[in-house]
GROMACS .gro file of C-alpha atoms in nm:
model
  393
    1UNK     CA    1   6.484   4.698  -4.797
    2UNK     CA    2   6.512   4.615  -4.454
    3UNK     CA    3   6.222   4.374  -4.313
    4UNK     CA    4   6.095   4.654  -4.093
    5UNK     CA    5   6.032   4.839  -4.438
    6UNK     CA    6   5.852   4.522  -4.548
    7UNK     CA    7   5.664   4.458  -4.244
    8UNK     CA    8   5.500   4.817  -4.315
    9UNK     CA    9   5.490   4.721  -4.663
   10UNK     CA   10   5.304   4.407  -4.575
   11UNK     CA   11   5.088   4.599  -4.337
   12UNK     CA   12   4.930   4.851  -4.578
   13UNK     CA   13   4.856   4.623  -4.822
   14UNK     CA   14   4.677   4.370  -4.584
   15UNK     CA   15   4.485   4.668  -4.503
   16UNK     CA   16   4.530   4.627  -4.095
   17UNK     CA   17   4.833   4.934  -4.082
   18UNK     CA   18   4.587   5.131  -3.902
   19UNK     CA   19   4.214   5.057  -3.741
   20UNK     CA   20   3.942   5.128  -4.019
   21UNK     CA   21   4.208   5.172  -4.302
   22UNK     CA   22   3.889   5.153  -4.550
   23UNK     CA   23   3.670   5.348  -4.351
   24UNK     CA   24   3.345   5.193  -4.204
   25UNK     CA   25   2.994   5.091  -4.255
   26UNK     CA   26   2.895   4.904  -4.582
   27UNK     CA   27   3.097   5.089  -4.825
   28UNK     CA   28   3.416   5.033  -4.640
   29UNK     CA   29   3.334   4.585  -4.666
   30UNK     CA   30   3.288   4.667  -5.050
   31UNK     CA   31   3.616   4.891  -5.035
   32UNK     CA   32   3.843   4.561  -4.847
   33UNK     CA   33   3.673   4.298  -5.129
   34UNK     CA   34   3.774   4.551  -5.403
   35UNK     CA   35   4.149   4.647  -5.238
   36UNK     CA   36   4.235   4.261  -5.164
   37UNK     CA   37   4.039   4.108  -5.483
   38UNK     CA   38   3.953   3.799  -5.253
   39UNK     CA   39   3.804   3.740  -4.925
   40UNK     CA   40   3.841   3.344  -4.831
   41UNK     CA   41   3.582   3.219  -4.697
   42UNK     CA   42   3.542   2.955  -4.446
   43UNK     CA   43   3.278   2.735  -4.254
   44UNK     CA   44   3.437   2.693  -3.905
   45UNK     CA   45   3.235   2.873  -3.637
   46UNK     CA   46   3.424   2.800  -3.349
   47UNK     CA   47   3.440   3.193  -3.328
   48UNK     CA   48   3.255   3.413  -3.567
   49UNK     CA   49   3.334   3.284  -3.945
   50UNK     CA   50   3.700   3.355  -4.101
   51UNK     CA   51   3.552   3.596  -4.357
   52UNK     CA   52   3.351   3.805  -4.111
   53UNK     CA   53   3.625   3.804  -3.865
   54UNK     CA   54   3.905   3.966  -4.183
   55UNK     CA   55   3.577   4.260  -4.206
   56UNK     CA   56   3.560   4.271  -3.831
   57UNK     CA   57   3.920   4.325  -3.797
   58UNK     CA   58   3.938   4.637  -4.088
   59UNK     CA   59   3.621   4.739  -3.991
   60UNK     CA   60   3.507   4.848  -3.617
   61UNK     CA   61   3.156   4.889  -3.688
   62UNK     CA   62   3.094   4.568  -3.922
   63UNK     CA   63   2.753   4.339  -3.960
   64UNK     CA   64   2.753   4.011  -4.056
   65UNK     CA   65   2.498   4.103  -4.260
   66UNK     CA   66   2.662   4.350  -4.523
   67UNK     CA   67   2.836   4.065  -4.730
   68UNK     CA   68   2.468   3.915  -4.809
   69UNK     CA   69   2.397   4.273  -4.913
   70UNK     CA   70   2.646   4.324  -5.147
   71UNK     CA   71   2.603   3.998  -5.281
   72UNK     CA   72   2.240   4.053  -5.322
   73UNK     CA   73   2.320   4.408  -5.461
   74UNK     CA   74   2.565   4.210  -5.766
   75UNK     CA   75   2.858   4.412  -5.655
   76UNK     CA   76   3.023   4.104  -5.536
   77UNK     CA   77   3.004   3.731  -5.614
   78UNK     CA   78   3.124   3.391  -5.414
   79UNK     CA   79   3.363   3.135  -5.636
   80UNK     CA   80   3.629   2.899  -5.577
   81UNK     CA   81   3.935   3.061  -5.749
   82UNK     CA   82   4.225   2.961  -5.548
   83UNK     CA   83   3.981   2.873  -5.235
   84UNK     CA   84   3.679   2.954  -5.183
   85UNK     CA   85   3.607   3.326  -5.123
   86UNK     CA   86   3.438   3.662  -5.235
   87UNK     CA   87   3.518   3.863  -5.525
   88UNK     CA   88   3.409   4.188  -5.680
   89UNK     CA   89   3.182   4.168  -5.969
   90UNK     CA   90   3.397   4.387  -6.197
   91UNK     CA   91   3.631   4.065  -6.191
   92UNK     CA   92   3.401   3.839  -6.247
   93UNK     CA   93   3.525   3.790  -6.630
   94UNK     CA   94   3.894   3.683  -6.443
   95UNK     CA   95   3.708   3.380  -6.309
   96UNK     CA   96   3.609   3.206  -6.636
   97UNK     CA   97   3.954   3.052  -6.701
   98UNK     CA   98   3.894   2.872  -6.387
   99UNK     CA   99   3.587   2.748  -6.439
  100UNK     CA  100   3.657   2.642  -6.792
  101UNK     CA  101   3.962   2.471  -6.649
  102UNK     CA  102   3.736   2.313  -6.402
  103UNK     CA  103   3.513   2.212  -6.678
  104UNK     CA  104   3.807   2.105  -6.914
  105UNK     CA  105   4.030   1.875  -6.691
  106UNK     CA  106   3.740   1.730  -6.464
  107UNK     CA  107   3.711   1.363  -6.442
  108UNK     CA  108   3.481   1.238  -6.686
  109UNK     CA  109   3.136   1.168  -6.681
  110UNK     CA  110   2.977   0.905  -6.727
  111UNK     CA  111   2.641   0.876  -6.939
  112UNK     CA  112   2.452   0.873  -6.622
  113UNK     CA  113   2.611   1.138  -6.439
  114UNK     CA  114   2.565   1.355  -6.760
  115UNK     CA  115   2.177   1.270  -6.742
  116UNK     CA  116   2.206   1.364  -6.394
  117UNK     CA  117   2.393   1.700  -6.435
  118UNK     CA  118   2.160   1.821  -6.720
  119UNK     CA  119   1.828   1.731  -6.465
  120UNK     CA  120   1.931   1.912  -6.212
  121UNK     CA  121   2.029   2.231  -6.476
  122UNK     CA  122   1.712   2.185  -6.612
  123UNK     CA  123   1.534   2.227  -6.260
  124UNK     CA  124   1.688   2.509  -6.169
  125UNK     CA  125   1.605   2.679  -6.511
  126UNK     CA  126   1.284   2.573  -6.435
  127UNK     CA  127   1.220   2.642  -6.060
  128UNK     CA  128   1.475   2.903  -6.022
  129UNK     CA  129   1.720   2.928  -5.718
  130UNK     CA  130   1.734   2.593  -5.530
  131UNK     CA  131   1.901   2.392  -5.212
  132UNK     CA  132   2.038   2.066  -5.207
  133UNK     CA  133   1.741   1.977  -5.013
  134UNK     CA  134   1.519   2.056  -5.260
  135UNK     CA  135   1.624   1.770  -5.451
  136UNK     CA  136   1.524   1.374  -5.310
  137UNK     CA  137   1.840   1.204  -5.137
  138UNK     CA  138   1.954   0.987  -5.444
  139UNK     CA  139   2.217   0.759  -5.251
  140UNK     CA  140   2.251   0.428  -5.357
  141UNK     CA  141   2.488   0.333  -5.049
  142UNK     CA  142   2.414   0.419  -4.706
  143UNK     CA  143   2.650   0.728  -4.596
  144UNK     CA  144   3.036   0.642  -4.537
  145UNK     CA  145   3.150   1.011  -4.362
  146UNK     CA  146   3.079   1.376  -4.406
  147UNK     CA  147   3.222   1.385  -4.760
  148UNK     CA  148   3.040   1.077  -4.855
  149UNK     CA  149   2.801   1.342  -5.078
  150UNK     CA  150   2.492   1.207  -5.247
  151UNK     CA  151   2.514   1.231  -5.633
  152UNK     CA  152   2.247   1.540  -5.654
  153UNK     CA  153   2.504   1.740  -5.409
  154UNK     CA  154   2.815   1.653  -5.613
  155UNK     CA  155   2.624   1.752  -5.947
  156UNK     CA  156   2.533   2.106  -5.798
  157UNK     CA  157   2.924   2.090  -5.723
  158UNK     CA  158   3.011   2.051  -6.050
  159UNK     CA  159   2.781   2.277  -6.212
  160UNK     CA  160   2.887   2.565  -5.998
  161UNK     CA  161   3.288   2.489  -6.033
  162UNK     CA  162   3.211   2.506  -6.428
  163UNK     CA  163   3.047   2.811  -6.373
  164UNK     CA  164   2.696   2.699  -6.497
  165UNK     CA  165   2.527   2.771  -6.167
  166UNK     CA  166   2.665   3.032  -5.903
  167UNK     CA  167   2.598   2.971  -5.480
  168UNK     CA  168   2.454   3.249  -5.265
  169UNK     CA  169   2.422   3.178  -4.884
  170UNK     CA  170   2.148   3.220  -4.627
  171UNK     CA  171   2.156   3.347  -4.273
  172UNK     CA  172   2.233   2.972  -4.148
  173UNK     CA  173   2.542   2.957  -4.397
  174UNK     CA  174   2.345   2.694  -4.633
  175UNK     CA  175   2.404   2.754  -5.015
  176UNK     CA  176   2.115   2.830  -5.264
  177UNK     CA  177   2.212   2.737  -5.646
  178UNK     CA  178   2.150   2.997  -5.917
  179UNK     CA  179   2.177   3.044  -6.277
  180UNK     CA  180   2.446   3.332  -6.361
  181UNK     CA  181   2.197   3.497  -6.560
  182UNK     CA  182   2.023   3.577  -6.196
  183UNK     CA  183   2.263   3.680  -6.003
  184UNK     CA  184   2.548   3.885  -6.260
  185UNK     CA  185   2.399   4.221  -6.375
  186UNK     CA  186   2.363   4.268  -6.709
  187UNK     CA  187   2.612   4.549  -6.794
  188UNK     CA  188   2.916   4.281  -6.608
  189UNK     CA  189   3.181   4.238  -6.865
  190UNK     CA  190   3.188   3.857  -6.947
  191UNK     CA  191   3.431   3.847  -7.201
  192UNK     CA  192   3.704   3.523  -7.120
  193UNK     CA  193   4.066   3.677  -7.108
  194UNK     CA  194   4.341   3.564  -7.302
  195UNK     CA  195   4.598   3.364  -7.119
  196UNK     CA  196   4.838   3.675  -7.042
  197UNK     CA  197   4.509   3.932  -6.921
  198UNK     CA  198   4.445   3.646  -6.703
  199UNK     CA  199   4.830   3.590  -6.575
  200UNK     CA  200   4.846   4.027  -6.558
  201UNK     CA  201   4.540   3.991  -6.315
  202UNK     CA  202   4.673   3.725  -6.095
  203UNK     CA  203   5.012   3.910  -6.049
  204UNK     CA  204   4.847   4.258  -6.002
  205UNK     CA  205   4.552   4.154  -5.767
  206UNK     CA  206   4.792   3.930  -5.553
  207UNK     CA  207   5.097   4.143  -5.520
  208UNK     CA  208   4.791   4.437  -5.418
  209UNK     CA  209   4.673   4.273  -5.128
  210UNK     CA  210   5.005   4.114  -5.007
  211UNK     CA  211   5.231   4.420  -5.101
  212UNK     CA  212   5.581   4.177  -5.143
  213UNK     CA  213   5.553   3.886  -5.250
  214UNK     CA  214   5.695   3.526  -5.344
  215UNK     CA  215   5.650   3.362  -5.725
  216UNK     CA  216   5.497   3.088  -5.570
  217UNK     CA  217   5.250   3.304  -5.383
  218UNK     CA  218   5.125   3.424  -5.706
  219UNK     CA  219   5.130   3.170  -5.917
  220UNK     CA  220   4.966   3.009  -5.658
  221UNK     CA  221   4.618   3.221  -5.701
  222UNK     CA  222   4.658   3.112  -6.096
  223UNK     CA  223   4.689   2.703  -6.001
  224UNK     CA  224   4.359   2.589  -6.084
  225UNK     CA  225   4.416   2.672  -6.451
  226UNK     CA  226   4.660   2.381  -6.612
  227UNK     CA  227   4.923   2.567  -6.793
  228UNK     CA  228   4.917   2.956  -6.718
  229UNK     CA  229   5.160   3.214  -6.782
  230UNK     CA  230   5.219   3.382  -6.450
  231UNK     CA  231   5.575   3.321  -6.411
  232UNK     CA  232   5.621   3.343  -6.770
  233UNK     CA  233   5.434   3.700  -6.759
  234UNK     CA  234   5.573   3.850  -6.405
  235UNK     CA  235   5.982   3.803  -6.559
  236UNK     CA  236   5.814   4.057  -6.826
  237UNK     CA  237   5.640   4.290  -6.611
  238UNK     CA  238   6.004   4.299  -6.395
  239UNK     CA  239   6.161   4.375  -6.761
  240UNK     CA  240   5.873   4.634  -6.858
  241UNK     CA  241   5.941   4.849  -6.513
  242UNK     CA  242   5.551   4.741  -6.394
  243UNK     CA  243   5.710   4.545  -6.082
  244UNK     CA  244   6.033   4.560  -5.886
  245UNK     CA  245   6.245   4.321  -5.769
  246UNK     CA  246   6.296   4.322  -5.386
  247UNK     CA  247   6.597   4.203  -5.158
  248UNK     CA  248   6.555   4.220  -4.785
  249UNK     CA  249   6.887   4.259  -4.564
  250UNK     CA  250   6.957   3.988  -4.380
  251UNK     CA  251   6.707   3.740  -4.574
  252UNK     CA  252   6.832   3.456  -4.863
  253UNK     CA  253   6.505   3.350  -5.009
  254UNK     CA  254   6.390   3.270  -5.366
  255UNK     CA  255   6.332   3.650  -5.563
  256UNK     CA  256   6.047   3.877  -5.434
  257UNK     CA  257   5.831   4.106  -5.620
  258UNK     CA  258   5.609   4.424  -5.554
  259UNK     CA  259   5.419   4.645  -5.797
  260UNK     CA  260   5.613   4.913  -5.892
  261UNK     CA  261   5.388   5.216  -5.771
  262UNK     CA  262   5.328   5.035  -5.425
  263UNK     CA  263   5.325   5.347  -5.195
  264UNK     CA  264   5.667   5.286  -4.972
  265UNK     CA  265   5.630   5.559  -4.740
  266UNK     CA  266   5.414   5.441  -4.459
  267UNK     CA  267   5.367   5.462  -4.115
  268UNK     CA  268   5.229   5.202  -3.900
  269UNK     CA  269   4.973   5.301  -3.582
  270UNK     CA  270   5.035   5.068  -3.351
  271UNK     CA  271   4.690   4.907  -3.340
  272UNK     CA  272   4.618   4.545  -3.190
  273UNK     CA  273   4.421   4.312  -3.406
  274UNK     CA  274   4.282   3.997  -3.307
  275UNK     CA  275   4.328   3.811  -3.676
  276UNK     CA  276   4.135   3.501  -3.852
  277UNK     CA  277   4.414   3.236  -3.925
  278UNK     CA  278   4.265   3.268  -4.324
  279UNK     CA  279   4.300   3.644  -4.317
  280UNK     CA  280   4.527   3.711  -4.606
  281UNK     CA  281   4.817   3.834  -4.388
  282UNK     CA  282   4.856   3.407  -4.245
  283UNK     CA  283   4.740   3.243  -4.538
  284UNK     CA  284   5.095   3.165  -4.647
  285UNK     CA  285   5.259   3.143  -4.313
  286UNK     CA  286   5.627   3.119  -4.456
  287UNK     CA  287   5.632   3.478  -4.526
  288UNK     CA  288   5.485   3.543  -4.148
  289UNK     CA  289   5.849   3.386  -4.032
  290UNK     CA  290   6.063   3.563  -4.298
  291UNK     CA  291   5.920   3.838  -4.289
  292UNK     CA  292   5.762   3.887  -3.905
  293UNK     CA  293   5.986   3.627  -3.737
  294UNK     CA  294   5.667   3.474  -3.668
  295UNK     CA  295   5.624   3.093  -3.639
  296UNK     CA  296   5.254   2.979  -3.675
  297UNK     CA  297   5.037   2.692  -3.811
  298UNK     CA  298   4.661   2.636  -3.769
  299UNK     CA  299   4.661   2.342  -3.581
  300UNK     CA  300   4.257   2.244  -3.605
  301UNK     CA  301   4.396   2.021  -3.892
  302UNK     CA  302   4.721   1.855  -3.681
  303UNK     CA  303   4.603   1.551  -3.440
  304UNK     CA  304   4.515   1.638  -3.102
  305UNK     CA  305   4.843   1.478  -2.917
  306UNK     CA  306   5.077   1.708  -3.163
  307UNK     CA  307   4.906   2.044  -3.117
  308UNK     CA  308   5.095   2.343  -2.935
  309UNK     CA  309   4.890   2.619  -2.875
  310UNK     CA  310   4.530   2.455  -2.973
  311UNK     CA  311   4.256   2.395  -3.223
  312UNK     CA  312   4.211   2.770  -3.367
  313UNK     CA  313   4.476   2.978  -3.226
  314UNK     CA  314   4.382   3.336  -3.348
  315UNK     CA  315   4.671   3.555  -3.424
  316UNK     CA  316   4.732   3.852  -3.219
  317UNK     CA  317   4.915   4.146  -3.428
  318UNK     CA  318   5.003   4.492  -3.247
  319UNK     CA  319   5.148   4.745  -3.483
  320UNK     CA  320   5.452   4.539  -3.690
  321UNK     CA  321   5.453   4.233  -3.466
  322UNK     CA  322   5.296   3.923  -3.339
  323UNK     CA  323   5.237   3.915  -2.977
  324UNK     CA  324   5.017   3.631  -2.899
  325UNK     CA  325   4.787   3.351  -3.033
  326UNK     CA  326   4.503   3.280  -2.889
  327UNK     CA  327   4.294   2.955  -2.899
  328UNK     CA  328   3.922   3.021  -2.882
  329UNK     CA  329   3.618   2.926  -2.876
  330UNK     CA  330   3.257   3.125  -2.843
  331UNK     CA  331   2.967   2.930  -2.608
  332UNK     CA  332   2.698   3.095  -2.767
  333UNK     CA  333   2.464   2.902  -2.552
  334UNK     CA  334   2.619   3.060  -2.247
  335UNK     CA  335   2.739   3.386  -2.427
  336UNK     CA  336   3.075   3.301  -2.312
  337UNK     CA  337   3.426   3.348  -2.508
  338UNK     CA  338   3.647   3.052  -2.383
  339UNK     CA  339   4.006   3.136  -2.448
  340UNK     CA  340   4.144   2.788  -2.390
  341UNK     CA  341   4.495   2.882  -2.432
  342UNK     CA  342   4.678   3.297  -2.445
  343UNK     CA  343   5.024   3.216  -2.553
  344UNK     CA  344   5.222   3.526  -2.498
  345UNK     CA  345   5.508   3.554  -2.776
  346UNK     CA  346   5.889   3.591  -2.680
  347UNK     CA  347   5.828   4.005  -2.743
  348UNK     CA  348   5.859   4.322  -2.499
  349UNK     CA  349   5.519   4.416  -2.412
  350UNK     CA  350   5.416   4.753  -2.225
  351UNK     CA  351   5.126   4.864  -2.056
  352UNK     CA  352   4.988   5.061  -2.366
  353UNK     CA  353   4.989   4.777  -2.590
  354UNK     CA  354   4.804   4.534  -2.361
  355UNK     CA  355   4.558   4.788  -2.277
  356UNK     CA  356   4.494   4.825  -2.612
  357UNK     CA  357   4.484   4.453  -2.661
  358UNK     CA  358   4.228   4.445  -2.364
  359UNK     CA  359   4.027   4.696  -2.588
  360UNK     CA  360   4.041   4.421  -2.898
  361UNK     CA  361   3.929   4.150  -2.665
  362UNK     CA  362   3.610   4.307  -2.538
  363UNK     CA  363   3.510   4.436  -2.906
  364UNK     CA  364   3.573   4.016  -3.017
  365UNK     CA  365   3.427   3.896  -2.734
  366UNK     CA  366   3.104   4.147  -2.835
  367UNK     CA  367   3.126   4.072  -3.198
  368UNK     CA  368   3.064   3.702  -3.129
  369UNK     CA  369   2.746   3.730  -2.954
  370UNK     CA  370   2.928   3.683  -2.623
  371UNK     CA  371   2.898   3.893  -2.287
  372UNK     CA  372   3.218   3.765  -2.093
  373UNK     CA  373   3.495   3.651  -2.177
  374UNK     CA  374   3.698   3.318  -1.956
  375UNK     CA  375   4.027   3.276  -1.962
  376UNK     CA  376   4.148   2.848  -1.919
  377UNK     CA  377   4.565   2.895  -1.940
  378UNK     CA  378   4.853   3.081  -2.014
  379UNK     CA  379   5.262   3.106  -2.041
  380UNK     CA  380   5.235   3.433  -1.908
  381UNK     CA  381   5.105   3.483  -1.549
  382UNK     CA  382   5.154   3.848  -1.526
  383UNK     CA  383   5.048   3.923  -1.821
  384UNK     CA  384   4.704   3.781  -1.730
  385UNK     CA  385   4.715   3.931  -1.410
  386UNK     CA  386   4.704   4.291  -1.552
  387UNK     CA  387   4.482   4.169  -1.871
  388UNK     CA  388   4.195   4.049  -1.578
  389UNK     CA  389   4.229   4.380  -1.380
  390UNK     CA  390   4.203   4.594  -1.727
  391UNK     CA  391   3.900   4.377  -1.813
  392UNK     CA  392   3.741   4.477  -1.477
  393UNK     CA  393   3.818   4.811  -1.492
   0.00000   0.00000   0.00000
């Protein structure tokens, strides 16, 4: 294939080849859980949350509030597979290897930290869902830093890697601690697969929502379970005609993989989307440069001096190709979207595609509870010029 042919490839499977690929309202957030088999989630809200931001980018008309919904409806459930992230309930039985793994290959307890872990199991049976508030701060030592957790916190932790409690999360984002037997309906299929269902799940689910992929990319969903079979079981699935082998013209990587009924025929619209750096098409950013020509990093985790482009440069996508990041930042307070930083990439841009980018900034600007948007710098003075006219048009 040629990497145009992946790009679209790519595309379809991220679900962001066309505005509303899954449709809209509620149904359509189900649809993108179901289609990509995991949603990461992520606590920075220096714009609207990374996991409402990959809805808000598939879906035009998306509420923050729909995730809760399904959640609270047991079509979908939060775990920490590969990172944390939402899954639909029909898959639930595909997270028990990694919780027993969890479970199996955590570092031991101690007698008091069992006592510990079986109290605070105990209250929940008792008192049903609870906070980590709920329970009296039990630190011997004064606080060191923000992961310095007191032992109640890190035995909810544990319980809820294992699999012996599950987390659902109020409107401020805080997580609530429930028993399983709460929160999975009854009819869920809880059944623990063997080690090659599990590996089959991994390859299928991963290769759905990334359309070509790496060995390393999915074995990489499989990595909190010691000693799995995914590379073992995707050479047979290659053998068995289930996936095909890819080579892209022009590109000498490691071998790459795609189902073998992955639709290949697809066009692309042309849309502009304003992307979460955890949205599934950046999480593994080598395949953004083989594959897009595309060069990023998140740079909220790089120290200050060293940053390029800024704390949380967003990703700007129109059609096949990258044409900006932008660092951002929503002042809620003064219902303001900051853009600290629009870096323009190296890339032909016409008046179509920044109007239409124009149109993805006011919806983002809207969708995080902002009414204007401020623009701090640039590498691209005319660019700006006719972005600021559009915007007061």
């Amino acid at each position: 294939m040629t990497k145009a042919q992946v790009r679209k490839i790519v595309l379809h499977a991220a679900g962001v080849a066309r505005k509303a690929q899954f449709g809209t309202g509620i149904d359509a957030v189900y649809s993108v859980i179901d289609h990509l088999g995991f949603v990461q989630l992520d606590t920075n809200f220096v714009v609207e949350r990374a996991h409402h931001q990959v809805m808000f980018a598939r879906i035009p008309d998306y509420e923050t509030q729909w995730l809760a919904e399904l959640v609270e409806e047991g079509l979908v459930f939060e775990y920490f597979t590969s990172d944390a992230g939402y899954l639909p309930m029909h898959d639930f039985r595909y997270s028990l290897p990694v919780k027993e793994s969890f479970a199996n290959n955590g570092k031991p307890l101690t007698p008091a930290e069992s006592r510990l872990m079986r109290s605070v199991l105990d209250r929940v049976e008792r008192e049903g869902s609870l906070t980590v508030g709920d329970f009296d701060d039990d630190r011997v030592e004064a606080s060191t830093g923000w992961w310095d957790w007191r032992p109640a916190k890190v035995a909810l932790e544990r319980l809820y890697f294992e699999g012996k409690l599950m987390v659902v999360r109020g409107k401020n984002f805080k997580k609530t601690y429930d028993l399983p037997l709460n929160l999975v309906p009854a009819e869920t299929d809880q059944t623990v697969p063997s080690a090659e269902e599990f590996a089959r799940y991994i390859i299928r689910r991963t290769l759905g929502g990334l359309g070509v992929a790496y060995a390393k990319e999915i074995a990489w969903r499989a990595r909190r379970v010691k000693g799995n079979v995914v590379k073992k079981v995707l050479e047979e699935m290659v053998v068995n005609g289930e996936l095909r082998n890819v080579i892209v013209d022009g590109l000498k990587t490691a071998p790459l993989y795609m189902l073998s009924d992955q639709p290949t025929d697809i066009e692309i619209a042309g849309d502009v989307f304003i992307l979460s750096p955890f949205d599934i098409l950046n999480v593994f950013r080598h395949r953004l440069k083989d594959f897009f020509d595309f060069d990023y990093q998140i740079e909220c985790f790089v120290p200050a001096p060293k940053r390029k482009y800024g704390y949380f440069s967003l990703p700007v996508l129109a059609g096949d190709t990258f044409i900006a990041r932008m660092d951002a930042k929503a002042d809620r307070k003064q219902k303001i979207l900051i853009v600290h930083n629009l870096h323009f990439e190296d890339v032909s841009l016409n008046d179509e595609i920044i109007g239409k980018f124009v149109g993805a900034l006011k919806a983002f600007v809207l969708f995080n509870q902002c009414r204007d948007i401020r623009f701090v710098r640039t590498n691209n003075d005319a660019c700006m010029d006719i972005i600021r006219q559009m915007l007061s048009e």
